[in-house]
């Protein structure tokens, strides 16, 4: 046990011998590359860091003083005892002033020679912990201080906030100079900032014979410049006593700094050995300002990380949101028809403008290519805001996915998102019929193509009305809803979509879906779609294809605004073919053209029951039934009260069961006959 303690003691002793390079042979000469607490008297805030750095003040403490003095007094003014050169001394030390706020630190460090290492009643701030307002300037102070002053006191006290001064008994310097050093290489003075936080080297030399006090400053690491910053003639024998302490004093005020001494070399009997900066301990990691910087950097890093997390999170979220879809339990049975939004998104290159095919009545349509299968698709984005009726509608859509007819655009599947329904169809390379019809660029569709399209669409609509397991109403038959496949076959698209807007809605607020000019008058009145309203639309569509114009065209002669009226007008003149599309330049089969125009008129009958069924329409178009002749009487097509018109319509086959007299008037007959 005792042996253990002894060896521990030995180790501690060894530690101090090795760790702290403490080299002084005599009492009046020493060099400290870092400090040992045993070497110094510490006072106030002064402390020695484990690595040997002497810290005089702490920049988190305002109005604080710190002192560190060589533990033994030195003999200075010994002229009375006859010793020569006792007043001469040479010293240099490396210091660092790390301000609380960059470039704004306080108050400074003073190398000090004074009679005692003990202090009473000293002021901080401008007094640097050396004096106070009442004893400042007294000859009894016996004080020599070389101040490194980093604040400017009020009045003429200080020259600036970055100066080195020689103070005798007073903090008002005998002489001072703004901190610069003489560069031997460049041959000029170079400014330095005392509060830079970087270590700096100060040399102080006094020669008793010359009575010259030289103070030389340089950044640490630079050899002592040839020219001192201050060289002041002064007779220290007038001020110093025989026994004096040497050391450092420092203070903070309302502005603060960490003030350090890293190493100190002193010689009372010759030139002090200049400190080797490389042997000095490192400054502590700058606790406040640098720590503050560190904190700021840390905060920045954290902020960046947080932002990254947020951004990634947002990106992740928005990515998740981007592909978010709605899939409810009841849809599970529709699995195969259900397509993922991500697939559709990728297929359409993110619904890019390049893939935009057009905007229909129900939403925008985009072209896409399904991955893997390479199937060309058209994706229709239908916006819907309510969940109302969605289940039923999707059920219908799905069942419509089972509709198979060569003149219907095939529905491949669907996807649901919030506020959006996506319907996926076969892609029709030739686009919609209206693009061809209204293009003035040749070649336009010739009559053979047009007639085939009409027959095709008619059979598709017949399939919807009568040949499938349920009656499916299209509700929006028109040229822009007829798409052309690669062989220019007409295919009806968008069937049943209007149902989405019907389900569960209040009959009072029902808004009619369809397109003006194709809407049967009773539909606008009652809001109730039937196969008859589809037939009315188909009639308008037939006339559109034959005449190459829309059912209602506002520009043009007044009598030509409403296509049906115009055809009746031509018909009344016995020149129904005048209504044919001028783009055809007369290249059509006259019988077919007449058939289409007249059948179009029949389908446009104001009375639903007076219209032919789609089966009859197909029969007429196929030539399997003969269309009744239109009476060659102008009165038939005049006003809504025309008896001839009734007679004409009554002459139709019995299946055109007529409930009441029709009235083909102008706008009213098409747009609002509900008067
Ligand atoms: C400086 O002062 C602060 C506050 O009193 C204290 O937390 C810190 O430890 C001190 N720093 C040193 C090096 O003494
Ligand atoms: C002080 O500086 C002057 C000018 O450079 C020089 O002549 C003199 O020898 C120096 N004295 C001491 C003690 O270094």
XYZ file of C-alpha atoms and ligand atoms in Angstrom:
703
model
C 0.000 0.000 0.000
C 2.723 2.412 1.034
C 4.829 1.327 -1.903
C 1.866 2.005 -4.164
C 1.476 5.536 -2.848
C 5.174 6.207 -3.218
C 5.218 5.140 -6.815
C 2.068 7.165 -7.448
C 3.781 10.186 -5.969
C 6.780 9.491 -8.158
C 4.602 9.284 -11.185
C 2.899 12.571 -10.373
C 6.270 14.239 -9.864
C 7.502 12.763 -13.095
C 4.372 13.949 -14.775
C 5.010 17.541 -13.785
C 8.671 17.360 -14.695
C 7.998 15.950 -18.109
C 4.668 17.497 -18.896
C 5.419 21.088 -17.930
C 8.606 22.292 -19.535
C 9.652 24.454 -16.678
C 13.147 25.739 -17.172
C 14.712 28.311 -14.976
C 18.122 28.132 -13.514
C 18.098 31.212 -11.361
C 15.364 33.193 -9.761
C 15.735 36.109 -12.141
C 15.480 34.122 -15.338
C 12.788 31.779 -16.507
C 10.998 30.566 -19.558
C 7.576 29.024 -19.460
C 6.221 27.269 -22.492
C 2.902 26.859 -20.755
C 2.435 27.269 -17.041
C 2.426 25.286 -13.904
C 0.182 26.589 -11.118
C 3.143 26.409 -8.777
C 5.015 29.037 -10.763
C 2.482 31.767 -10.420
C 0.317 33.616 -8.016
C -3.141 33.607 -9.509
C -5.793 36.048 -8.568
C -9.332 36.838 -9.638
C -10.459 35.025 -12.720
C -7.007 33.786 -13.646
C -6.615 30.078 -14.057
C -4.273 27.652 -15.698
C -5.688 25.124 -18.105
C -4.506 21.537 -17.874
C -2.420 22.019 -21.005
C -0.596 24.954 -19.393
C -2.407 27.847 -20.988
C -2.896 30.734 -18.624
C -6.330 32.282 -18.902
C -6.643 35.667 -17.278
C -10.251 36.507 -18.037
C -13.334 34.698 -19.170
C -15.371 36.336 -21.865
C -18.624 35.333 -20.243
C -17.761 37.445 -17.223
C -18.170 41.186 -17.407
C -16.190 43.623 -15.223
C -13.816 40.892 -14.210
C -10.125 41.006 -13.417
C -7.508 38.302 -13.488
C -3.911 38.381 -12.279
C -0.988 36.066 -12.625
C 2.409 36.976 -11.163
C 5.671 35.258 -10.955
C 5.692 33.711 -7.546
C 8.912 35.379 -6.358
C 9.773 39.011 -6.094
C 12.658 40.231 -8.188
C 15.254 42.751 -7.266
C 14.968 45.883 -9.399
C 15.891 49.196 -7.942
C 19.073 48.393 -6.138
C 21.059 51.527 -6.936
C 21.156 52.167 -3.219
C 22.900 48.826 -2.767
C 25.361 49.555 -5.588
C 24.302 46.791 -7.991
C 24.558 47.740 -11.670
C 22.034 46.958 -14.356
C 19.517 45.851 -11.740
C 16.788 47.798 -13.521
C 17.404 46.230 -16.889
C 15.159 43.422 -17.890
C 14.166 41.550 -20.984
C 11.000 39.626 -21.435
C 8.711 38.316 -24.114
C 5.439 36.490 -23.996
C 2.828 35.132 -26.327
C -0.727 36.169 -25.699
C -4.112 35.793 -27.337
C -7.175 37.915 -26.937
C -10.338 36.192 -28.059
C -13.203 38.637 -28.064
C -16.750 37.776 -27.200
C -17.955 39.407 -30.377
C -15.522 39.323 -33.274
C -13.385 42.482 -33.331
C -15.095 43.766 -30.209
C -13.383 42.619 -27.064
C -12.411 44.163 -23.785
C -10.482 45.365 -22.165
C -6.917 44.253 -22.385
C -3.837 42.712 -20.845
C -0.970 44.504 -19.151
C 2.495 43.206 -18.499
C 3.047 44.583 -15.073
C 5.857 45.346 -12.695
C 4.606 46.364 -9.261
C 5.533 45.903 -5.641
C 3.017 43.203 -4.797
C 1.178 40.379 -6.476
C -1.811 41.082 -4.225
C -4.500 43.469 -5.254
C -7.163 45.360 -3.364
C -9.642 47.824 -4.731
C -8.755 47.571 -8.357
C -11.149 48.418 -11.104
C -11.905 46.355 -14.134
C -12.529 47.809 -17.560
C -10.147 50.573 -18.527
C -8.166 50.127 -15.315
C -7.215 46.699 -16.484
C -7.397 45.396 -12.957
C -4.348 47.470 -11.985
C -5.652 50.635 -10.384
C -8.875 52.417 -9.613
C -10.126 55.925 -10.281
C -8.891 57.198 -6.943
C -5.344 55.879 -7.036
C -4.826 56.215 -10.762
C -1.735 58.322 -11.410
C -0.357 58.279 -7.881
C 3.396 58.139 -7.594
C 3.034 55.699 -4.738
C 1.753 53.145 -7.168
C 5.302 52.197 -8.285
C 3.773 50.718 -11.333
C 5.108 50.017 -14.766
C 2.628 48.452 -17.174
C 2.836 47.687 -20.844
C -0.777 47.619 -21.857
C -2.361 45.786 -24.734
C -5.469 47.880 -24.779
C -8.447 46.737 -26.833
C -10.991 49.385 -25.893
C -10.892 53.116 -26.162
C -11.601 54.911 -22.906
C -13.590 58.148 -22.889
C -11.611 61.337 -23.431
C -7.925 61.521 -24.274
C -7.163 58.536 -22.060
C -6.625 56.158 -24.995
C -5.791 56.722 -28.623
C -7.874 53.885 -29.998
C -9.153 50.418 -29.234
C -6.130 48.606 -30.577
C -2.987 49.992 -29.084
C 0.089 49.179 -27.082
C 0.978 51.671 -24.392
C 3.598 52.293 -21.747
C 1.951 53.195 -18.474
C 3.753 54.504 -15.458
C 1.691 54.741 -12.253
C -1.333 55.511 -14.396
C -3.476 53.951 -17.018
C -2.990 57.086 -19.044
C -0.120 55.960 -21.196
C 3.155 57.835 -21.334
C 3.395 56.698 -24.826
C 1.303 54.444 -26.979
C 1.107 53.205 -30.510
C -1.556 51.541 -32.581
C -0.809 47.881 -32.864
C 1.480 47.240 -35.829
C 4.637 45.338 -36.340
C 7.634 46.067 -38.441
C 8.131 43.551 -41.163
C 11.848 43.135 -41.731
C 11.199 41.584 -45.139
C 8.824 44.225 -46.390
C 10.538 47.061 -44.558
C 7.323 48.593 -43.327
C 4.810 48.530 -40.531
C 1.952 46.118 -40.824
C -1.263 46.516 -38.867
C -2.395 43.831 -36.532
C -5.555 43.437 -34.545
C -5.010 42.644 -30.890
C -8.480 41.091 -30.617
C -7.960 38.872 -33.635
C -7.975 35.881 -31.331
C -4.670 34.777 -32.822
C -1.581 34.378 -30.662
C 0.771 37.365 -30.741
C 4.222 37.889 -29.457
C 5.318 40.897 -27.409
C 8.903 41.696 -26.489
C 9.745 44.225 -23.766
C 13.330 45.275 -23.236
C 14.706 47.837 -20.888
C 18.294 48.892 -20.773
C 19.209 50.693 -17.625
C 22.169 52.435 -19.250
C 20.244 53.679 -22.277
C 17.158 54.208 -20.151
C 15.314 53.040 -23.188
C 12.247 50.915 -22.970
C 11.531 49.052 -26.228
C 8.241 47.302 -26.888
C 8.040 45.114 -29.964
C 4.970 43.372 -31.301
C 4.519 40.691 -33.939
C 2.135 37.898 -34.762
C 3.249 34.680 -33.112
C 5.617 32.751 -35.300
C 7.419 35.781 -36.677
C 10.890 36.431 -35.336
C 11.322 39.579 -33.330
C 11.190 42.533 -35.705
C 14.256 44.765 -35.912
C 12.288 47.853 -35.083
C 10.315 48.147 -31.879
C 6.783 49.489 -31.936
C 7.592 51.735 -28.996
C 10.996 52.914 -27.914
C 10.631 55.223 -24.981
C 13.205 56.928 -22.909
C 12.330 56.379 -19.312
C 14.209 56.245 -16.059
C 12.678 53.374 -14.159
C 14.738 54.106 -11.102
C 12.296 56.895 -10.339
C 9.365 54.520 -10.183
C 10.372 51.037 -9.272
C 11.211 49.762 -5.824
C 13.849 47.260 -4.925
C 11.554 44.318 -4.657
C 9.059 43.989 -7.445
C 6.738 41.364 -8.799
C 6.368 40.763 -12.490
C 3.270 39.352 -14.080
C 0.080 40.034 -15.935
C -3.138 41.748 -15.247
C -6.206 41.693 -17.392
C -9.771 42.864 -17.169
C -13.060 42.755 -18.942
C -15.655 45.485 -18.906
C -19.004 45.663 -20.556
C -17.228 44.118 -23.505
C -15.295 40.975 -22.776
C -12.612 38.691 -24.078
C -10.970 35.474 -23.192
C -7.438 36.668 -22.539
C -4.627 34.191 -22.537
C -0.906 33.946 -21.994
C 0.576 30.936 -23.715
C 4.184 31.294 -22.754
C 6.517 33.660 -21.005
C 10.217 34.187 -21.078
C 11.928 36.521 -18.642
C 15.505 37.490 -17.958
C 16.729 40.006 -15.459
C 20.345 39.616 -16.331
C 20.441 39.643 -20.094
C 18.429 39.147 -23.249
C 15.462 36.904 -22.600
C 15.349 33.866 -24.793
C 12.661 34.368 -27.379
C 9.806 31.916 -27.077
C 9.535 29.172 -29.632
C 5.911 29.321 -30.628
C 5.893 25.688 -31.688
C 6.577 24.652 -28.103
C 3.619 26.529 -26.688
C 0.392 24.867 -25.660
C -2.570 25.224 -27.942
C -5.285 27.710 -27.189
C -8.367 26.014 -25.853
C -10.995 25.468 -28.459
C -12.503 28.865 -28.454
C -15.201 28.420 -25.964
C -17.328 31.445 -26.449
C -16.739 33.227 -29.656
C -15.378 30.208 -31.373
C -17.749 28.021 -29.462
C -20.372 30.480 -30.444
C -19.157 30.150 -33.970
C -19.204 26.447 -33.373
C -22.685 26.762 -32.019
C -23.672 28.776 -35.020
C -22.066 26.201 -37.291
C -23.781 23.506 -35.264
C -27.082 25.326 -35.530
C -26.510 25.746 -39.238
C -25.696 22.075 -39.599
C -28.770 21.166 -37.608
C -30.828 23.596 -39.664
C -29.476 22.098 -42.854
C -30.129 18.604 -41.587
C -33.613 19.557 -40.475
C -34.234 21.189 -43.810
C -32.891 18.156 -45.597
C -35.166 15.982 -43.534
C -38.056 18.299 -44.238
C -37.244 18.486 -47.919
C -36.752 14.756 -48.194
C -39.809 14.258 -46.061
C -41.755 16.646 -48.201
C -40.339 15.053 -51.286
C -41.198 11.678 -49.856
C -44.593 12.940 -48.827
C -45.210 14.691 -52.094
C -43.960 11.610 -53.852
C -46.326 9.577 -51.763
C -49.030 12.141 -52.372
C -48.121 12.217 -56.014
C -48.963 8.577 -56.395
C -51.632 8.456 -53.738
C -54.813 6.864 -54.828
C -58.069 5.858 -53.290
C -58.804 2.192 -53.075
C -61.772 1.103 -51.067
C -62.781 -2.337 -50.002
C -65.616 -2.562 -52.432
C -63.208 -2.076 -55.289
C -61.200 -5.174 -54.511
C -63.362 -7.259 -56.776
C -62.358 -4.963 -59.617
C -58.726 -5.797 -59.107
C -57.844 -6.552 -62.710
C -59.400 -3.352 -63.992
C -57.762 -1.329 -61.341
C -54.563 0.329 -62.542
C -52.088 2.039 -60.262
C -51.711 5.753 -60.504
C -47.967 5.379 -60.568
C -48.198 3.252 -63.678
C -50.489 5.728 -65.348
C -48.277 8.575 -64.273
C -45.239 6.921 -65.743
C -47.116 5.778 -68.830
C -48.085 9.354 -69.634
C -44.675 10.739 -68.670
C -46.242 12.477 -65.724
C -49.257 13.662 -67.703
C -46.905 15.822 -69.661
C -48.080 18.415 -72.100
C -46.420 16.479 -74.880
C -48.773 13.600 -74.227
C -51.829 15.780 -74.003
C -54.375 14.658 -76.577
C -57.175 17.038 -75.856
C -59.767 18.142 -73.391
C -63.178 16.596 -73.634
C -66.329 17.429 -71.796
C -65.289 15.313 -68.868
C -61.637 15.988 -68.555
C -58.257 16.025 -70.150
C -56.983 13.104 -72.139
C -53.386 12.005 -72.310
C -51.642 9.486 -74.446
C -49.542 6.896 -72.730
C -47.752 3.626 -73.122
C -48.208 1.000 -70.474
C -44.889 -0.401 -69.340
C -44.179 -4.066 -70.087
C -47.083 -4.594 -72.450
C -46.245 -1.547 -74.554
C -49.969 -1.050 -75.014
C -50.881 2.373 -76.247
C -53.476 3.921 -74.034
C -55.438 7.067 -73.632
C -55.920 8.211 -70.068
C -58.852 10.409 -69.330
C -58.664 12.399 -66.143
C -62.176 13.010 -64.975
C -62.491 15.359 -62.095
C -65.171 14.682 -59.593
C -65.493 16.190 -56.198
C -67.930 14.016 -54.399
C -67.813 10.453 -53.340
C -71.494 10.385 -54.095
C -72.457 7.669 -56.445
C -68.861 6.742 -57.026
C -69.362 3.164 -56.057
C -72.241 2.708 -58.456
C -70.458 4.575 -61.147
C -67.290 2.555 -60.838
C -69.398 -0.565 -60.874
C -70.916 0.611 -64.122
C -67.570 1.605 -65.530
C -66.235 -1.796 -64.688
C -69.147 -3.527 -66.267
C -68.646 -1.288 -69.269
C -65.135 -2.624 -69.345
C -66.826 -5.794 -70.468
C -68.496 -4.060 -73.381
C -67.049 -5.459 -76.540
C -67.912 -3.919 -79.837
C -65.741 -2.945 -82.735
C -67.283 0.495 -82.762
C -66.762 1.263 -79.123
C -63.520 2.489 -77.658
C -62.454 -0.208 -75.270
C -62.220 0.725 -71.618
C -59.179 -0.977 -70.173
C -59.376 0.055 -66.570
C -59.563 2.823 -64.101
C -57.884 4.400 -61.141
C -59.286 6.568 -58.412
C -57.659 9.421 -56.628
C -58.992 12.143 -54.439
C -61.096 14.381 -56.623
C -60.129 12.462 -59.699
C -61.109 9.428 -61.624
C -58.810 8.123 -64.305
C -60.228 6.072 -67.111
C -57.933 4.159 -69.330
C -58.919 3.450 -72.896
C -57.431 1.970 -75.993
C -55.472 4.600 -77.767
C -57.048 5.714 -81.043
C -54.240 6.814 -83.311
C -56.376 8.966 -85.563
C -57.967 10.992 -82.840
C -61.470 12.308 -82.874
C -63.691 12.642 -85.906
C -64.334 16.347 -85.516
C -60.654 17.073 -86.117
C -61.051 15.562 -89.581
C -64.450 17.036 -90.288
C -63.484 20.575 -89.539
C -60.059 20.457 -91.015
C -59.783 22.367 -94.239
C -56.660 20.507 -95.129
C -57.070 17.832 -97.724
C -57.466 14.980 -97.857
C -60.537 15.243 -95.724
C -62.649 12.206 -95.057
C -64.389 11.158 -98.234
C -67.999 10.130 -98.309
C -67.302 6.396 -98.235
C -65.322 6.839 -95.045
C -67.949 9.103 -93.531
C -70.800 6.772 -94.351
C -68.909 3.822 -92.918
C -68.223 5.794 -89.759
C -71.907 6.649 -89.416
C -72.950 3.045 -89.845
C -70.296 1.920 -87.395
C -71.239 4.386 -84.710
C -74.896 3.560 -85.209
C -74.202 -0.123 -84.643
C -72.105 0.712 -81.588
C -74.928 2.755 -80.124
C -77.388 0.009 -80.976
C -75.156 -2.404 -79.072
C -75.241 -0.104 -76.065
C -78.990 0.361 -76.229
C -80.189 -3.081 -77.074
C -77.572 -5.739 -77.489
C -75.796 -5.765 -74.206
C -77.018 -7.213 -70.937
C -78.032 -3.758 -69.709
C -79.177 -0.655 -71.446
C -76.266 1.745 -71.577
C -76.979 5.327 -72.454
C -74.210 7.248 -74.055
C -75.572 10.732 -73.358
C -73.024 12.609 -75.353
C -72.938 11.383 -78.926
C -71.162 13.885 -81.127
C -68.308 14.016 -83.581
C -65.739 14.873 -80.960
C -66.676 11.740 -79.005
C -66.239 9.529 -82.010
C -62.693 8.348 -82.348
C -61.014 6.905 -85.365
C -58.891 3.821 -85.177
C -56.004 3.032 -87.484
C -58.396 1.984 -90.293
C -60.513 5.094 -89.797
C -63.328 3.103 -88.274
C -65.486 5.229 -86.050
C -65.556 4.189 -82.430
C -67.773 5.717 -79.856
C -65.933 6.810 -76.764
C -66.861 8.281 -73.422
C -70.041 6.246 -73.090
C -71.748 6.395 -69.786
C -69.605 9.103 -68.349
C -72.507 11.401 -67.813
C -73.818 8.925 -65.258
C -71.132 10.108 -62.904
C -72.875 13.418 -62.655
C -76.285 11.941 -62.164
C -76.062 9.583 -59.291
C -77.582 10.700 -56.076
C -78.082 14.223 -57.206
C -81.201 16.106 -56.329
C -83.576 16.098 -59.295
C -84.158 19.810 -58.699
C -80.526 20.614 -59.208
C -79.757 18.090 -61.862
C -77.656 19.668 -64.471
C -77.965 18.284 -67.890
C -74.914 16.669 -69.278
C -74.312 16.710 -72.948
C -73.605 19.262 -75.560
C -75.793 22.060 -76.795
C -77.112 21.239 -80.221
C -77.117 17.540 -79.438
C -79.427 17.725 -76.469
C -82.927 16.482 -76.960
C -85.431 19.112 -75.923
C -87.073 16.859 -73.356
C -83.716 16.245 -71.803
C -83.177 19.910 -71.125
C -86.695 20.019 -69.715
C -86.713 16.954 -67.498
C -83.075 16.127 -67.161
C -83.943 12.533 -67.830
C -81.831 10.735 -70.389
C -83.295 7.902 -72.402
C -82.390 5.956 -75.489
C -84.501 8.547 -77.315
C -82.298 11.371 -76.171
C -79.306 9.387 -77.452
C -81.085 9.010 -80.797
C -81.646 12.756 -80.926
C -77.934 13.298 -80.403
C -77.100 10.690 -83.004
C -79.323 12.522 -85.487
C -77.462 15.746 -84.870
C -74.229 13.814 -85.268
C -75.333 12.362 -88.630
C -76.166 15.801 -89.924
C -72.844 17.051 -88.643
C -70.970 14.390 -90.612
C -72.998 14.922 -93.778
C -72.896 18.700 -93.708
C -69.463 19.170 -92.226
C -70.713 21.682 -89.707
C -71.852 21.758 -86.128
C -75.532 21.630 -85.173
C -75.421 25.258 -84.174
C -73.080 27.720 -85.714
C -73.467 31.292 -84.660
C -71.495 32.796 -87.470
C -73.161 32.670 -90.862
C -76.564 33.603 -92.227
C -79.390 33.738 -89.662
C -81.313 30.955 -91.344
C -78.223 28.780 -91.216
C -77.487 29.095 -87.507
C -79.409 25.957 -86.606
C -78.397 23.106 -88.859
C -81.713 21.284 -88.599
C -83.578 24.417 -89.620
C -81.246 24.941 -92.503
C -81.691 21.405 -93.792
C -85.454 21.793 -93.582
C -85.062 24.995 -95.491
C -83.073 23.246 -98.212
C -85.441 20.342 -98.128
C -88.385 22.717 -98.554
C -86.688 24.121 -101.634
C -86.356 20.604 -102.938
C -82.629 20.928 -102.706
C -81.721 19.014 -99.561
C -78.325 18.153 -101.069
C -77.408 21.841 -100.852
C -76.874 21.206 -97.167
C -74.153 18.643 -97.852
C -70.590 19.373 -96.864
C -69.032 21.607 -99.537
C -65.665 19.992 -98.759
C -66.963 16.841 -100.439
C -67.294 18.861 -103.645
C -70.274 16.778 -104.660
C -68.340 13.527 -104.408
C -70.881 11.385 -102.603
C -73.520 8.809 -103.297
C -76.645 10.918 -103.663
C -78.986 8.308 -102.207
C -76.799 7.835 -99.181
C -76.467 11.570 -98.634
C -80.222 12.041 -98.889
C -80.785 9.117 -96.554
C -78.399 10.516 -93.962
C -79.861 14.023 -94.114
C -83.446 12.835 -93.883
C -82.707 10.268 -91.193
C -80.939 13.008 -89.296
C -84.062 15.087 -89.451
C -86.235 12.200 -88.292
C -83.931 11.619 -85.342
C -84.205 15.298 -84.474
C -87.905 15.039 -83.913
C -89.031 17.091 -80.968
C -91.189 14.257 -79.723
C -89.015 11.465 -78.348
C -91.345 8.683 -79.347
C -91.457 10.005 -82.895
C -87.758 9.322 -83.342
C -86.588 6.039 -84.791
C -84.826 3.586 -82.517
C -81.181 2.839 -83.035
C -82.148 -0.517 -84.483
C -84.279 1.261 -87.105
C -81.489 3.741 -87.744
C -79.104 0.863 -88.426
C -81.648 -0.779 -90.667
C -82.137 2.402 -92.678
C -78.418 2.955 -93.002
C -77.804 -0.622 -94.034
C -80.574 -0.318 -96.635
C -82.541 -3.046 -94.899
C -85.480 -0.727 -94.430
C -86.740 2.043 -96.608
C -86.915 5.503 -95.128
C -90.311 7.138 -95.702
C -90.256 10.004 -98.150
C -90.217 13.472 -96.691
C -93.366 15.304 -97.856
C -92.395 17.755 -100.514
C -94.301 20.581 -98.841
C -92.499 23.617 -97.517
C -95.162 24.075 -94.856
C -93.958 20.848 -93.231
C -90.803 22.554 -92.133
C -92.066 25.969 -91.319
C -93.198 26.909 -87.872
C -93.894 24.888 -84.797
C -97.630 24.942 -85.513
C -97.342 23.441 -88.969
C -99.987 20.792 -89.527
C -98.082 19.509 -92.487
C -95.243 18.654 -90.220
C -97.559 16.604 -88.052
C -98.993 14.915 -91.067
C -95.540 14.172 -92.322
C -94.496 12.675 -89.064
C -97.700 10.735 -88.701
C -96.904 9.097 -91.975
C -93.899 7.388 -90.345
C -93.856 3.677 -89.655
C -95.841 2.628 -86.656
C -92.799 2.089 -84.497
C -92.342 5.864 -84.523
C -95.221 6.125 -82.141
C -96.137 9.762 -82.061
C -97.666 11.227 -78.987
C -98.197 14.759 -80.076
C -97.647 17.156 -82.890
C -94.044 18.064 -83.422
C -92.873 21.605 -83.747
C -89.695 22.206 -85.618
C -89.150 25.823 -85.077
C -85.847 27.572 -85.076
C -83.774 27.876 -81.892
C -86.582 26.810 -79.629
C -86.954 23.441 -81.216
C -83.396 22.521 -80.441
C -82.426 24.442 -77.394
C -85.413 25.100 -75.257
C -88.677 23.656 -76.326
C -89.820 23.407 -72.767
C -91.933 26.497 -72.952
C -16.240 31.044 -17.970
O -17.388 31.441 -17.257
C -18.505 30.612 -17.460
C -19.668 31.237 -16.746
O -19.363 31.556 -15.430
C -18.191 29.226 -16.989
O -19.289 28.389 -17.227
C -17.001 28.692 -17.731
O -16.643 27.432 -17.236
C -15.822 29.646 -17.572
N -14.759 29.186 -18.414
C -13.594 28.898 -17.938
C -12.597 28.438 -18.947
O -13.339 29.007 -16.780
C 15.657 49.648 -28.533
O 15.448 49.945 -29.913
C 16.444 50.787 -30.423
C 16.038 51.081 -31.858
O 15.837 49.931 -32.577
C 17.797 50.123 -30.318
O 18.790 50.965 -30.794
C 18.085 49.757 -28.894
O 19.277 49.053 -28.758
C 16.941 48.934 -28.319
N 17.160 48.692 -26.923
C 16.894 47.548 -26.377
C 17.106 47.476 -24.920
O 16.510 46.622 -27.024
